[in-house]
CSV table of C-alpha atoms and ligand atoms in Angstrom, one decimal:
chain,number,residue,atom,x,y,z
A,754,MET,CA,-29.8,34.1,25.7
A,755,TYR,CA,-28.2,34.5,29.3
A,756,THR,CA,-24.9,34.3,28.8
A,757,GLN,CA,-24.8,37.0,26.2
A,758,SER,CA,-26.4,39.3,28.9
A,759,LEU,CA,-23.7,39.1,30.7
A,760,ASP,CA,-21.0,39.6,27.5
A,761,LEU,CA,-19.7,42.8,28.3
A,762,PRO,CA,-17.6,45.2,24.6
A,763,GLY,CA,-14.0,44.0,24.6
A,764,GLN,CA,-14.6,40.8,26.3
A,765,PRO,CA,-13.5,37.4,24.6
A,766,GLN,CA,-15.8,36.0,22.4
A,767,HIS,CA,-17.2,32.7,22.7
A,768,GLY,CA,-20.1,32.3,20.2
A,769,PRO,CA,-20.4,31.3,16.6
A,770,THR,CA,-18.0,34.4,15.7
A,771,SER,CA,-15.8,32.9,17.6
A,772,ALA,CA,-15.6,30.1,16.7
A,773,ASN,CA,-15.7,30.0,13.1
A,774,ALA,CA,-12.8,32.4,13.5
A,775,ASP,CA,-10.7,30.0,15.2
A,776,GLN,CA,-11.6,27.2,12.6
A,777,ALA,CA,-10.0,30.3,9.9
A,778,ALA,CA,-7.2,30.3,11.7
A,779,ARG,CA,-6.7,26.8,12.8
A,780,GLN,CA,-7.3,26.3,8.3
A,781,ALA,CA,-4.5,29.0,6.6
A,782,ALA,CA,-2.2,27.4,9.9
A,783,PHE,CA,-2.1,23.7,8.0
A,784,ASP,CA,-2.9,25.2,4.7
A,785,ALA,CA,0.4,27.6,5.7
A,786,ARG,CA,2.6,23.9,6.9
A,787,ILE,CA,1.3,22.2,3.9
A,788,ALA,CA,2.8,25.1,1.7
A,789,GLU,CA,6.0,25.1,3.4
A,790,ASP,CA,6.3,21.2,2.7
A,791,ALA,CA,6.5,21.0,7.1
A,792,LYS,CA,5.2,17.5,8.4
A,793,ILE,CA,1.5,17.3,10.5
A,794,GLU,CA,1.4,15.5,13.5
A,795,PRO,CA,-1.0,13.5,14.9
A,796,MET,CA,-1.5,16.5,17.3
A,797,ASP,CA,-1.7,18.7,15.0
A,798,TRP,CA,-5.2,20.5,13.9
A,799,MET,CA,-6.1,19.1,10.7
A,800,PRO,CA,-8.8,19.4,8.2
A,801,GLU,CA,-11.6,16.5,8.7
A,802,ALA,CA,-11.5,15.3,5.3
A,803,TYR,CA,-7.2,15.3,5.6
A,804,ARG,CA,-7.7,12.6,8.1
A,805,LYS,CA,-10.2,10.8,6.3
A,806,THR,CA,-8.8,10.4,2.9
A,807,LEU,CA,-5.2,9.8,5.3
A,808,VAL,CA,-6.9,6.7,6.9
A,809,ARG,CA,-8.8,5.4,3.6
A,810,GLN,CA,-5.3,5.5,2.1
A,811,ILE,CA,-3.2,4.1,4.7
A,812,SER,CA,-5.9,1.2,5.7
A,813,GLN,CA,-5.5,0.4,2.1
A,814,HIS,CA,-2.3,0.2,2.4
A,815,ALA,CA,-2.0,-1.5,4.8
A,816,HIS,CA,-4.7,-4.4,3.5
A,817,SER,CA,-3.2,-4.7,1.0
A,818,GLU,CA,0.4,-6.0,2.8
A,819,ILE,CA,-1.2,-8.1,5.1
A,820,ILE,CA,-3.2,-10.0,2.0
A,821,GLY,CA,0.2,-9.3,-0.2
A,822,MET,CA,1.7,-12.3,2.6
A,823,GLN,CA,-0.9,-14.8,0.6
A,824,PRO,CA,0.0,-14.8,-2.8
A,825,GLU,CA,4.3,-15.6,-1.9
A,826,GLY,CA,3.2,-17.9,1.6
A,827,ASN,CA,1.7,-20.8,-0.5
A,828,TRP,CA,4.8,-20.8,-1.8
A,829,ILE,CA,7.0,-21.0,1.7
A,830,SER,CA,6.4,-24.8,1.9
A,831,ARG,CA,7.8,-25.8,-1.8
A,832,ALA,CA,10.5,-22.9,-1.5
A,833,PRO,CA,13.2,-25.1,-4.2
A,834,SER,CA,16.1,-25.5,-1.3
A,835,LEU,CA,16.3,-24.7,2.4
A,836,LYS,CA,18.2,-20.5,1.4
A,837,ARG,CA,14.9,-19.9,-0.8
A,838,LYS,CA,13.0,-20.4,1.9
A,839,ALA,CA,14.5,-18.5,4.5
A,840,ILE,CA,14.6,-16.0,2.0
A,841,LEU,CA,11.4,-16.1,1.2
A,842,LEU,CA,9.8,-16.8,5.4
A,843,ALA,CA,11.6,-13.4,6.4
A,844,LYS,CA,10.1,-11.7,3.4
A,845,VAL,CA,6.8,-12.8,3.9
A,846,GLN,CA,7.1,-12.0,7.2
A,847,ASP,CA,7.7,-8.4,6.4
A,848,GLU,CA,5.4,-7.4,4.2
A,849,GLY,CA,3.5,-8.7,8.1
A,850,GLY,CA,5.4,-6.3,9.5
A,851,HIS,CA,4.3,-3.2,6.9
A,852,GLY,CA,0.7,-4.1,7.3
A,853,LEU,CA,1.1,-3.0,11.3
A,854,TYR,CA,3.0,-0.2,11.2
A,855,LEU,CA,0.9,1.1,8.3
A,856,TYR,CA,-2.4,-0.1,11.5
A,857,SER,CA,-0.4,1.5,13.8
A,858,ALA,CA,0.2,4.8,11.5
A,859,ALA,CA,-3.7,5.1,11.1
A,860,GLU,CA,-4.3,4.8,15.1
A,861,THR,CA,-2.5,8.2,15.1
A,862,LEU,CA,-5.5,9.3,13.0
A,863,ASP,CA,-7.4,7.8,15.8
A,864,ALA,CA,-9.1,5.2,14.0
A,865,SER,CA,-9.6,1.9,15.5
A,866,ARG,CA,-7.9,-1.4,14.3
A,867,ASP,CA,-10.9,-3.2,15.1
A,868,ALA,CA,-12.9,-0.7,12.6
A,869,LEU,CA,-10.3,-1.0,10.5
A,870,LEU,CA,-10.5,-4.4,9.5
A,871,ASP,CA,-13.6,-5.4,10.1
A,872,GLY,CA,-13.7,-2.5,6.5
A,873,LEU,CA,-11.4,-5.5,5.0
A,874,HIS,CA,-12.9,-8.6,6.4
A,875,SER,CA,-16.9,-7.8,5.5
A,876,GLY,CA,-15.3,-6.8,1.5
A,877,ARG,CA,-15.7,-2.4,2.1
A,878,ALA,CA,-12.4,-1.5,2.0
A,879,LYS,CA,-10.4,-1.9,-0.9
A,880,TYR,CA,-6.4,-3.4,-1.0
A,881,SER,CA,-4.0,-3.9,-3.9
A,882,SER,CA,-5.8,-5.3,-7.5
A,883,ILE,CA,-2.1,-7.5,-7.8
A,884,PHE,CA,-2.6,-9.7,-4.8
A,885,ASN,CA,-6.0,-11.1,-6.2
A,886,TYR,CA,-4.1,-12.6,-9.3
A,887,PRO,CA,-2.8,-16.4,-8.5
A,888,THR,CA,1.0,-17.8,-8.1
A,889,LEU,CA,0.9,-21.0,-10.5
A,890,THR,CA,4.6,-21.6,-9.7
A,891,TRP,CA,7.9,-20.5,-8.3
A,892,ALA,CA,8.8,-18.2,-10.7
A,893,ASP,CA,5.5,-16.5,-9.7
A,894,VAL,CA,7.4,-15.9,-6.7
A,895,GLY,CA,10.2,-14.2,-8.3
A,896,VAL,CA,8.1,-12.4,-10.3
A,897,ILE,CA,6.5,-10.5,-7.4
A,898,GLY,CA,9.7,-9.5,-6.2
A,899,TRP,CA,10.5,-8.2,-9.0
A,900,LEU,CA,8.2,-6.4,-10.8
A,901,VAL,CA,5.1,-6.2,-8.2
A,902,ASP,CA,8.1,-4.7,-5.1
A,903,GLY,CA,9.5,-2.9,-8.0
A,904,ALA,CA,6.2,-1.1,-8.7
A,905,ALA,CA,5.6,-0.9,-5.0
A,906,ILE,CA,8.9,1.2,-4.8
A,907,MET,CA,8.4,3.3,-7.0
A,908,ASN,CA,5.1,3.9,-6.2
A,909,GLN,CA,5.9,3.9,-2.5
A,910,ILE,CA,9.3,6.1,-2.5
A,911,PRO,CA,7.5,9.0,-3.1
A,912,LEU,CA,5.0,8.8,-0.1
A,913,CYS,CA,7.9,8.5,2.3
A,914,ARG,CA,7.8,12.9,1.5
A,915,CYS,CA,4.2,12.5,2.2
A,916,SER,CA,2.5,15.6,4.6
A,917,TYR,CA,1.7,13.4,7.2
A,918,GLY,CA,4.7,12.4,9.9
A,919,PRO,CA,3.9,8.6,10.9
A,920,TYR,CA,2.6,7.6,7.3
A,921,ALA,CA,6.1,9.4,5.6
A,922,ARG,CA,8.4,7.7,8.4
A,923,ALA,CA,6.5,3.9,8.6
A,924,MET,CA,7.4,4.4,4.8
A,925,ILE,CA,10.8,5.2,4.8
A,926,ARG,CA,12.0,1.1,6.7
A,927,ILE,CA,9.1,0.1,4.2
A,928,CYS,CA,10.9,0.9,1.3
A,929,LYS,CA,14.0,-0.1,2.7
A,930,GLU,CA,12.6,-3.8,2.9
A,931,GLU,CA,10.9,-3.5,-0.7
A,932,SER,CA,14.5,-2.8,-2.1
A,933,PHE,CA,15.8,-6.6,-0.7
A,934,HIS,CA,12.7,-7.9,-1.7
A,935,GLN,CA,12.9,-6.8,-4.5
A,936,ARG,CA,16.4,-7.7,-5.6
A,937,GLN,CA,15.6,-11.1,-4.0
A,938,GLY,CA,13.2,-11.7,-6.9
A,939,PHE,CA,15.6,-10.5,-9.6
A,940,ASP,CA,18.4,-12.8,-8.0
A,941,ALA,CA,15.4,-15.4,-8.3
A,942,LEU,CA,15.0,-15.5,-11.5
A,943,LEU,CA,18.4,-15.3,-12.6
A,944,SER,CA,19.2,-18.4,-11.4
A,945,MET,CA,16.5,-19.8,-13.2
A,946,MET,CA,17.3,-18.0,-16.0
A,947,ARG,CA,21.0,-19.7,-16.1
A,948,GLY,CA,19.3,-23.1,-15.2
A,949,THR,CA,17.8,-25.1,-18.0
A,950,GLU,CA,14.7,-24.8,-20.8
A,951,ALA,CA,12.2,-25.8,-18.9
A,952,GLN,CA,13.2,-23.2,-16.0
A,953,ARG,CA,12.9,-20.3,-18.5
A,954,ALA,CA,9.8,-21.2,-20.0
A,955,MET,CA,8.3,-20.6,-16.5
A,956,VAL,CA,9.6,-17.2,-15.7
A,957,GLN,CA,8.3,-16.3,-19.2
A,958,ASP,CA,4.9,-17.6,-18.2
A,959,ALA,CA,5.0,-15.8,-15.2
A,960,VAL,CA,6.4,-12.5,-17.0
A,961,ASP,CA,3.6,-13.1,-19.3
A,962,ARG,CA,1.1,-13.1,-16.8
A,963,TRP,CA,2.0,-10.5,-14.4
A,964,TRP,CA,2.9,-7.8,-16.6
A,965,PHE,CA,-0.1,-5.8,-16.7
A,966,PRO,CA,-1.3,-6.7,-13.6
A,967,VAL,CA,1.8,-5.1,-12.1
A,968,LEU,CA,1.1,-1.8,-14.4
A,969,MET,CA,-2.6,-1.5,-12.9
A,970,MET,CA,-1.6,-1.3,-9.6
A,971,PHE,CA,-0.3,2.3,-10.1
A,972,GLY,CA,-4.0,2.8,-9.9
A,973,PRO,CA,-6.5,4.4,-12.8
A,974,PRO,CA,-5.7,7.0,-15.6
A,975,ASP,CA,-4.9,10.2,-14.2
A,976,ALA,CA,-8.3,11.2,-15.9
A,977,ALA,CA,-9.8,8.6,-14.3
A,978,SER,CA,-7.9,9.4,-10.4
A,979,THR,CA,-10.8,10.4,-8.0
A,980,ASN,CA,-8.4,11.4,-5.7
A,981,SER,CA,-5.2,12.7,-7.2
A,982,THR,CA,-6.1,16.4,-7.4
A,983,GLN,CA,-6.6,16.7,-3.3
A,984,THR,CA,-4.1,14.1,-2.5
A,985,MET,CA,-1.3,15.4,-4.4
A,986,ALA,CA,-2.5,19.4,-3.3
A,987,TRP,CA,-1.7,18.3,-0.1
A,988,GLY,CA,1.0,16.7,-0.4
A,989,ILE,CA,0.1,13.0,0.4
A,990,LYS,CA,0.8,11.9,-3.1
A,991,ARG,CA,3.9,13.8,-4.5
A,992,ILE,CA,3.4,12.3,-8.2
A,993,SER,CA,0.4,11.3,-10.7
A,994,ASN,CA,-0.5,7.0,-11.6
A,995,ASP,CA,0.4,8.0,-14.9
A,996,ASP,CA,3.8,9.1,-14.2
A,997,LEU,CA,4.5,6.6,-11.8
A,998,ARG,CA,3.4,4.0,-14.6
A,999,GLN,CA,6.2,5.5,-17.2
A,1000,LYS,CA,8.9,5.8,-14.5
A,1001,PHE,CA,8.6,1.6,-14.0
A,1002,VAL,CA,8.0,1.1,-17.8
A,1003,ASP,CA,11.2,2.8,-18.5
A,1004,ALA,CA,13.3,2.0,-15.2
A,1005,THR,CA,12.3,-2.2,-16.2
A,1006,VAL,CA,12.5,-2.9,-20.1
A,1007,GLU,CA,16.6,-2.4,-19.0
A,1008,GLN,CA,16.5,-4.8,-16.4
A,1009,ALA,CA,14.2,-7.6,-18.5
A,1010,ARG,CA,17.2,-7.3,-21.4
A,1011,VAL,CA,19.4,-8.5,-18.7
A,1012,LEU,CA,17.1,-10.7,-17.4
A,1013,GLY,CA,16.7,-12.2,-20.9
A,1014,VAL,CA,13.3,-12.4,-20.9
A,1015,THR,CA,10.7,-10.1,-23.2
A,1016,LEU,CA,8.1,-8.4,-22.1
A,1017,PRO,CA,4.9,-9.2,-23.4
A,1018,ASP,CA,3.2,-5.8,-25.1
A,1019,PRO,CA,4.8,-5.6,-29.0
A,1020,GLY,CA,3.6,-1.9,-28.5
A,1021,LEU,CA,6.0,-1.8,-25.4
A,1022,VAL,CA,8.6,0.4,-28.2
A,1023,TRP,CA,10.9,3.8,-27.6
A,1024,ASN,CA,9.7,6.9,-28.3
A,1025,ASP,CA,12.6,9.4,-29.0
A,1026,GLU,CA,10.1,12.3,-28.7
A,1027,ARG,CA,9.0,11.9,-25.6
A,1028,GLY,CA,11.5,10.5,-24.4
A,1029,HIS,CA,10.2,7.7,-22.5
A,1030,TYR,CA,8.4,4.2,-23.8
A,1031,ASP,CA,5.4,4.0,-24.8
A,1032,TYR,CA,3.3,0.8,-24.0
A,1033,SER,CA,-0.3,-0.4,-25.2
A,1034,PRO,CA,-3.7,0.6,-23.1
A,1035,LEU,CA,-4.2,-1.2,-20.7
A,1036,ASP,CA,-7.5,-3.4,-19.7
A,1037,TRP,CA,-9.5,-0.7,-17.2
A,1038,GLU,CA,-12.2,-3.2,-17.2
A,1039,GLU,CA,-10.2,-5.7,-15.6
A,1040,PHE,CA,-8.8,-3.5,-13.7
A,1041,TRP,CA,-11.9,-2.2,-12.6
A,1042,ARG,CA,-14.1,-6.2,-12.1
A,1043,VAL,CA,-10.9,-6.9,-10.4
A,1044,ILE,CA,-11.4,-4.1,-7.5
A,1045,ASN,CA,-14.7,-4.4,-7.2
A,1046,GLY,CA,-14.2,-8.9,-6.0
A,1047,ASP,CA,-14.1,-10.3,-8.9
A,1048,GLY,CA,-11.1,-11.3,-9.8
A,1049,PRO,CA,-9.8,-15.1,-10.1
A,1050,CYS,CA,-8.6,-15.2,-6.7
A,1051,ASN,CA,-10.5,-12.0,-4.6
A,1052,ARG,CA,-12.8,-15.2,-2.6
A,1053,GLU,CA,-9.9,-17.1,-1.7
A,1054,ARG,CA,-7.9,-14.0,-0.7
A,1055,LEU,CA,-10.7,-12.9,2.1
A,1056,ALA,CA,-11.7,-15.8,3.1
A,1057,THR,CA,-8.5,-16.9,4.1
A,1058,ARG,CA,-7.4,-13.9,5.8
A,1059,VAL,CA,-11.0,-14.5,8.0
A,1060,LYS,CA,-10.0,-17.3,9.0
A,1061,ALA,CA,-6.6,-16.4,10.3
A,1062,HIS,CA,-8.3,-13.7,12.0
A,1063,GLU,CA,-10.3,-16.1,13.4
A,1064,ASP,CA,-8.3,-18.8,14.2
A,1065,GLY,CA,-5.7,-15.7,16.0
A,1066,ALA,CA,-9.0,-15.0,18.6
A,1067,TRP,CA,-7.8,-16.9,21.2
A,1068,VAL,CA,-4.4,-14.9,21.1
A,1069,ARG,CA,-6.1,-11.5,21.2
A,1070,GLU,CA,-7.9,-13.4,24.3
A,1071,ALA,CA,-4.9,-14.0,26.1
A,1072,ALA,CA,-3.0,-10.8,24.9
A,1073,LEU,CA,-5.8,-8.5,26.9
A,1074,ALA,CA,-6.1,-10.3,29.2
A,1075,HIS,CA,-2.3,-10.1,29.9
A,1076,ALA,CA,-2.2,-7.0,29.9
A,1077,GLU,CA,-5.6,-6.4,32.0
A,1078,LYS,CA,-3.8,-9.1,34.7
A,1079,ARG,CA,0.4,-6.1,34.3
A,1080,ALA,CA,-2.5,-3.6,34.6
A,1081,ARG,CA,-4.2,-4.6,37.9
A,1082,ARG,CA,-0.6,-5.8,39.5
A,1083,ALA,CA,1.4,-2.3,38.7
A,1084,SER,CA,-1.9,-0.7,40.5
A,1085,PRO,CA,-4.4,-3.0,42.7
A,1086,ALA,CA,-5.5,-0.3,43.8
A,1087,LYS,CA,-7.4,1.0,40.9
A,1088,ALA,CA,-8.6,-2.4,39.6
A,1089,ALA,CA,-10.2,-3.2,42.8
B,265,3HC,N1,-6.1,-1.5,-6.5
B,265,3HC,C1,-6.9,-1.4,-5.3
B,265,3HC,N2,-7.8,-0.3,-5.5
B,265,3HC,C2,-7.3,0.6,-6.4
B,265,3HC,C3,-5.6,0.7,-6.6
B,265,3HC,C4,-5.7,-0.4,-6.7
B,265,3HC,N3,-3.9,-0.5,-7.4
B,265,3HC,N4,-5.6,1.3,-6.9
B,265,3HC,C5,-6.0,2.4,-7.1
B,265,3HC,N5,-7.4,2.1,-6.9
B,265,3HC,C6,-8.7,2.8,-6.0
B,265,3HC,C7,-8.3,3.5,-5.2
B,265,3HC,O1,-8.4,3.5,-3.7
B,265,3HC,C8,-9.3,4.6,-5.3
B,265,3HC,O2,-10.5,4.1,-4.8
B,265,3HC,P1,-11.6,4.9,-3.4
B,265,3HC,O3,-11.6,6.4,-3.3
B,265,3HC,O4,-12.5,3.8,-2.7
B,265,3HC,O5,-10.7,4.6,-2.5
B,265,3HC,C9,-10.2,4.2,-7.0
B,265,3HC,O6,-9.5,3.4,-7.4
B,265,3HC,C10,-9.7,5.8,-7.6
B,265,3HC,O7,-8.0,5.5,-7.4
B,265,3HC,P2,-7.5,6.5,-7.5
B,265,3HC,O8,-6.0,7.2,-8.0
B,265,3HC,O9,-8.5,7.8,-7.0
B,265,3HC,O10,-6.9,6.9,-5.6
B,265,3HC,P3,-5.2,7.3,-4.9
B,265,3HC,O11,-5.4,8.6,-5.1
B,265,3HC,O12,-6.0,6.5,-3.7
B,265,3HC,O13,-4.1,6.3,-5.2
B,265,3HC,C11,-2.7,4.5,-5.2
B,265,3HC,C12,-4.6,5.1,-5.7
B,265,3HC,C13,-1.6,4.6,-6.1
B,265,3HC,C14,-3.2,2.8,-4.8
B,265,3HC,C15,-2.7,5.4,-3.7
B,265,3HC,O14,-4.2,5.1,-3.0
B,265,3HC,C16,-1.8,5.0,-2.8
B,265,3HC,O15,-0.2,5.2,-3.2
B,265,3HC,N6,-1.4,3.9,-2.2
B,265,3HC,C17,-0.2,3.7,-1.0
B,265,3HC,C18,0.0,2.7,-1.5
B,265,3HC,C19,-0.4,1.4,-1.7
B,265,3HC,O16,-1.5,1.5,-1.1
B,265,3HC,N7,0.3,0.5,-2.4
B,265,3HC,C20,-0.8,-0.6,-2.7
B,265,3HC,C21,0.5,-1.9,-2.7
B,265,3HC,S1,1.2,-1.9,-1.2
B,265,3HC,C22,2.0,-3.7,-2.1
B,265,3HC,O17,1.9,-3.8,-3.1
B,265,3HC,C23,2.8,-4.3,-0.6
B,265,3HC,C24,4.5,-5.1,-1.4
B,265,3HC,O18,5.0,-5.5,0.3
B,265,3HC,C25,4.1,-5.4,-2.8
């Protein structure tokens, strides 16, 4: 009341009207940057819904990377040669690194890493459905590289052009590493396919078990994809779930032929009219069951992750104590 009485005509207004005008100007500047395909950076103003959506997607992605270390990590001690063991160790470490870049990207959006990890450990946060399937034989490790990392690359290359700068830049490095992962998987399978009858059968069995879950990695059909319309309008997602799935199917048929394996879908046939391969409908009930916590390995994956976090508590405590000691040494007055 008193403030209003002091307002003089012609002076800038700071009441609700000017706040609304500021908000509209910031929104217009944001919309213009999105329209011209410019990057949004952490210090730029952004709508709260854009920030939340990015935190959701980037953190789910980070969780997928670190949970994804488990199915292959199981095979590090059982790799068939020193060379394969060294390659697998490097690959699993890369996945851990991807998780770290992505958590860091989420932190630029004011998300705390502790809160994100708490979401994962409590089962509230999602991670990729694919990592809830078991790795029964060494061939599964090769198939994860070839198909799972292959699908991840197909989905993630467009994210290098995502409108949010830190996510886009993280994706450039991640995609380079995923490309090595995909090739090492194909190479491991090729060696097995050139081996014995039993090895070829093992590869075929792994392909049979992973093919359909891999196609589901791309997410639900476009009609059921609740987030796509908005994330595509914001330039976060560039290509729809179904279009990416189709690109992956089209690219993989020829690779399967070179490898000498059969993709386990009698409905997988070339459609001249569409200029794409047709494929059979996927079991979306299975997909929703798995992402809602009831896949073959959900409980085991989460329990292993929580235990690893708890077992690592002393490392975090030691790192914090060390950082405090350094800060005290750097400015003793402040610390006192
Ligand atoms: N697994 C688990 N949840 C999934 C999923 C999947 N394969 N596909 C979709 N979902 C969830 C979505 O998160 C969403 O749930 P929410 O609203 O509660 O978050 C719901 O199903 C509806 O799906 P939408 O299509 O509306 O969701 P999105 O628009 O977010 O699209 C996505 C899903 C394509 C996975 C997209 O989020 C994306 O591109 N994410 C970034 C990439 C990523 O996270 N990849 C995961 C694999 S990483 C990996 O494979 C590691 C590598 O080392 C192999």
